[in-house]
Amino acid sequence: LTGLLRRRLQQQPEELALVNELTAEIRRVAQTVTDSLEFVRPMELRRDPVDPVEVLEESLARARSRVPIDADIQRNYAETLLPLRADGERLESVLTNLIVNALQMLPAGGTVTVRTGAAGPGRVAFEVADDGPGIAPDVLPHIFAPFFSLRPGGTGLGLALVQRTVQAHHGKVTVDSATLANKALEVI
């Protein structure tokens, strides 16, 4: 429907801008509903072989489509990662969420770095780091709490779902923002 409206309004930039704004808002509301339902449902994981780099690349593509920002994306992937047994869709959701969070807090021209590395037999470490403003020490203990958000319009479910999903995979998610110049969320 929005595609049809966009085609019909190509010659009317003000109306087209409203349709684009409406479409973005619909996506945001749909994501909020999805996150809310995901948060209250019992988590059932599939355990399929997953290529860590492929999942990370898909997550980067999804994040960039959700957050159009002028940022540099640096990749630093370990060369010999074996497939891991994980729920690929949920892992992609975790990584997309972390990358979107980094992009949303980053000033224009900033850098987001994504890394992979071996973390033991059948385990992979994912890291998302940025050179944004960092996380204040008084905020840090709350970032995984449900419904806690510093972003206007944020639901506060994203990082709570990240933590829940990572723990369901028997992993851990940690935050390093000691310098406030470079924060990283690491998923193992």
CSV table of C-alpha atoms in Angstrom, one decimal:
chain,number,residue,atom,x,y,z
A,1,LEU,CA,0.0,0.0,0.0
A,2,THR,CA,2.7,2.5,0.9
A,3,GLY,CA,4.5,1.6,-2.4
A,4,LEU,CA,1.4,2.5,-4.3
A,5,LEU,CA,1.1,5.8,-2.4
A,6,ARG,CA,4.7,6.6,-3.1
A,7,ARG,CA,4.3,6.0,-6.8
A,8,ARG,CA,1.2,8.2,-7.0
A,9,LEU,CA,2.8,10.9,-5.0
A,10,GLN,CA,6.2,11.1,-6.8
A,11,GLN,CA,5.4,14.6,-8.1
A,12,GLN,CA,4.2,15.8,-4.7
A,13,PRO,CA,7.2,15.9,-2.4
A,14,GLU,CA,5.4,17.2,0.7
A,15,GLU,CA,2.8,14.4,0.6
A,16,LEU,CA,5.5,11.9,-0.2
A,17,ALA,CA,7.4,13.0,2.8
A,18,LEU,CA,4.3,12.4,5.0
A,19,VAL,CA,3.9,8.9,3.5
A,20,ASN,CA,7.6,8.1,4.3
A,21,GLU,CA,7.1,9.4,7.8
A,22,LEU,CA,4.0,7.4,8.3
A,23,THR,CA,5.7,4.3,7.0
A,24,ALA,CA,8.6,4.7,9.4
A,25,GLU,CA,6.1,5.1,12.3
A,26,ILE,CA,4.2,2.0,11.3
A,27,ARG,CA,7.4,0.0,11.2
A,28,ARG,CA,8.3,1.4,14.7
A,29,VAL,CA,4.9,0.4,16.1
A,30,ALA,CA,5.1,-3.0,14.5
A,31,GLN,CA,8.6,-3.6,16.0
A,32,THR,CA,7.3,-2.5,19.4
A,33,VAL,CA,4.4,-5.0,19.2
A,34,THR,CA,6.8,-7.7,18.0
A,35,ASP,CA,9.3,-7.0,20.8
A,36,SER,CA,6.6,-6.9,23.5
A,37,LEU,CA,5.2,-10.2,22.4
A,38,GLU,CA,8.7,-11.7,22.1
A,39,PHE,CA,9.4,-10.5,25.6
A,40,VAL,CA,6.5,-12.2,27.3
A,41,ARG,CA,6.5,-15.5,25.4
A,42,PRO,CA,8.6,-18.5,26.5
A,43,MET,CA,11.7,-18.6,24.4
A,44,GLU,CA,12.0,-21.6,22.2
A,45,LEU,CA,15.3,-21.9,20.3
A,46,ARG,CA,16.1,-23.8,17.1
A,47,ARG,CA,19.7,-25.1,17.1
A,48,ASP,CA,20.8,-25.2,13.5
A,49,PRO,CA,24.3,-24.8,12.0
A,50,VAL,CA,24.8,-21.0,11.5
A,51,ASP,CA,27.6,-19.2,9.7
A,52,PRO,CA,28.6,-16.4,12.2
A,53,VAL,CA,29.8,-14.1,9.5
A,54,GLU,CA,26.8,-14.6,7.3
A,55,VAL,CA,24.5,-13.8,10.2
A,56,LEU,CA,26.5,-10.7,11.1
A,57,GLU,CA,26.4,-9.5,7.5
A,58,GLU,CA,22.6,-9.9,7.3
A,59,SER,CA,22.4,-8.0,10.6
A,60,LEU,CA,24.5,-5.2,9.3
A,61,ALA,CA,22.3,-4.9,6.2
A,62,ARG,CA,19.1,-4.9,8.3
A,63,ALA,CA,20.5,-2.3,10.7
A,64,ARG,CA,21.6,0.0,7.9
A,65,SER,CA,18.2,-0.1,6.3
A,66,ARG,CA,16.5,0.8,9.7
A,67,VAL,CA,18.9,3.6,10.6
A,68,PRO,CA,20.1,5.7,7.7
A,69,ILE,CA,23.0,7.5,9.2
A,70,ASP,CA,26.4,8.7,8.0
A,71,ALA,CA,28.6,6.2,9.7
A,72,ASP,CA,31.6,4.1,8.8
A,73,ILE,CA,31.2,0.4,9.4
A,74,GLN,CA,34.5,-1.5,10.2
A,75,ARG,CA,34.6,-5.3,10.0
A,76,ASN,CA,37.1,-7.4,11.8
A,77,TYR,CA,36.3,-11.1,11.4
A,78,ALA,CA,38.2,-14.0,12.6
A,79,GLU,CA,39.4,-16.1,9.7
A,80,THR,CA,38.6,-19.6,10.8
A,81,LEU,CA,35.2,-19.6,12.5
A,82,LEU,CA,33.3,-22.8,12.3
A,83,PRO,CA,29.5,-22.8,12.1
A,84,LEU,CA,27.8,-22.6,15.5
A,85,ARG,CA,24.6,-24.3,16.6
A,86,ALA,CA,22.2,-21.5,17.3
A,87,ASP,CA,18.8,-20.0,16.4
A,88,GLY,CA,20.0,-18.0,13.4
A,89,GLU,CA,16.9,-15.7,13.3
A,90,ARG,CA,17.2,-14.8,17.0
A,91,LEU,CA,21.0,-14.3,16.7
A,92,GLU,CA,20.4,-12.0,13.7
A,93,SER,CA,17.9,-10.1,15.8
A,94,VAL,CA,20.4,-9.7,18.7
A,95,LEU,CA,23.1,-8.4,16.4
A,96,THR,CA,20.8,-6.1,14.5
A,97,ASN,CA,19.6,-4.6,17.7
A,98,LEU,CA,23.1,-4.0,19.0
A,99,ILE,CA,24.2,-2.4,15.7
A,100,VAL,CA,21.0,-0.3,15.5
A,101,ASN,CA,21.6,0.9,19.1
A,102,ALA,CA,25.2,1.8,18.2
A,103,LEU,CA,24.1,3.7,15.0
A,104,GLN,CA,21.4,5.6,16.8
A,105,MET,CA,23.7,7.0,19.4
A,106,LEU,CA,26.5,7.8,17.0
A,107,PRO,CA,27.2,11.3,15.8
A,108,ALA,CA,27.4,11.7,12.0
A,109,GLY,CA,30.7,10.5,10.7
A,110,GLY,CA,31.3,8.1,13.6
A,111,THR,CA,32.5,4.5,13.4
A,112,VAL,CA,30.9,1.3,14.4
A,113,THR,CA,33.2,-1.7,14.5
A,114,VAL,CA,31.9,-5.3,14.4
A,115,ARG,CA,34.2,-8.2,15.3
A,116,THR,CA,34.1,-11.9,15.6
A,117,GLY,CA,36.4,-14.3,17.3
A,118,ALA,CA,36.5,-17.8,18.6
A,119,ALA,CA,35.4,-18.1,22.2
A,120,GLY,CA,35.9,-21.8,22.8
A,121,PRO,CA,34.8,-25.0,21.0
A,122,GLY,CA,31.5,-24.3,19.2
A,123,ARG,CA,31.4,-20.8,20.5
A,124,VAL,CA,31.8,-17.4,18.9
A,125,ALA,CA,32.3,-14.0,20.4
A,126,PHE,CA,30.6,-11.1,18.6
A,127,GLU,CA,31.5,-7.6,19.5
A,128,VAL,CA,29.8,-4.3,18.4
A,129,ALA,CA,31.7,-1.2,19.4
A,130,ASP,CA,31.3,2.5,18.5
A,131,ASP,CA,33.2,5.7,19.0
A,132,GLY,CA,30.1,7.5,20.2
A,133,PRO,CA,29.6,9.3,23.5
A,134,GLY,CA,29.5,6.2,25.7
A,135,ILE,CA,27.2,5.2,28.5
A,136,ALA,CA,27.3,7.2,31.7
A,137,PRO,CA,28.3,5.2,34.8
A,138,ASP,CA,25.0,5.8,36.6
A,139,VAL,CA,23.0,4.5,33.5
A,140,LEU,CA,25.2,1.4,32.9
A,141,PRO,CA,23.5,-0.9,35.5
A,142,HIS,CA,20.1,-0.3,34.0
A,143,ILE,CA,20.6,-0.8,30.3
A,144,PHE,CA,19.3,-4.4,30.2
A,145,ALA,CA,16.3,-3.6,32.4
A,146,PRO,CA,13.0,-4.0,30.6
A,147,PHE,CA,11.4,-0.7,29.6
A,148,PHE,CA,14.5,1.4,30.4
A,149,SER,CA,15.5,3.6,27.5
A,150,LEU,CA,17.4,6.9,27.1
A,151,ARG,CA,16.1,7.3,23.5
A,152,PRO,CA,13.0,9.4,23.0
A,153,GLY,CA,10.3,7.0,21.7
A,154,GLY,CA,12.4,3.9,22.8
A,155,THR,CA,10.5,1.0,24.4
A,156,GLY,CA,13.4,-0.2,26.5
A,157,LEU,CA,12.8,-3.8,25.3
A,158,GLY,CA,15.7,-4.1,22.7
A,159,LEU,CA,18.6,-4.7,25.1
A,160,ALA,CA,16.4,-6.7,27.5
A,161,LEU,CA,15.6,-9.0,24.6
A,162,VAL,CA,19.2,-9.2,23.6
A,163,GLN,CA,20.2,-10.3,27.1
A,164,ARG,CA,17.4,-12.8,27.3
A,165,THR,CA,18.2,-14.3,23.9
A,166,VAL,CA,21.9,-14.5,24.6
A,167,GLN,CA,21.3,-16.2,27.9
A,168,ALA,CA,18.9,-18.7,26.3
A,169,HIS,CA,21.9,-19.6,24.0
A,170,HIS,CA,24.0,-20.2,27.2
A,171,GLY,CA,26.0,-17.1,26.4
A,172,LYS,CA,26.6,-13.8,28.1
A,173,VAL,CA,26.4,-10.2,27.0
A,174,THR,CA,28.7,-7.6,28.6
A,175,VAL,CA,29.2,-3.9,28.3
A,176,ASP,CA,32.5,-2.0,28.4
A,177,SER,CA,32.1,1.7,28.6
A,178,ALA,CA,34.7,2.6,31.1
A,179,THR,CA,36.3,5.3,28.9
A,180,LEU,CA,32.9,6.6,27.7
A,181,ALA,CA,34.7,7.0,24.3
A,182,ASN,CA,34.3,3.5,23.1
A,183,LYS,CA,31.5,1.2,24.2
A,184,ALA,CA,31.2,-2.4,23.3
A,185,LEU,CA,28.5,-5.0,23.7
A,186,GLU,CA,30.0,-8.5,23.5
A,187,VAL,CA,27.9,-11.6,22.8
A,188,ILE,CA,29.3,-15.0,23.4
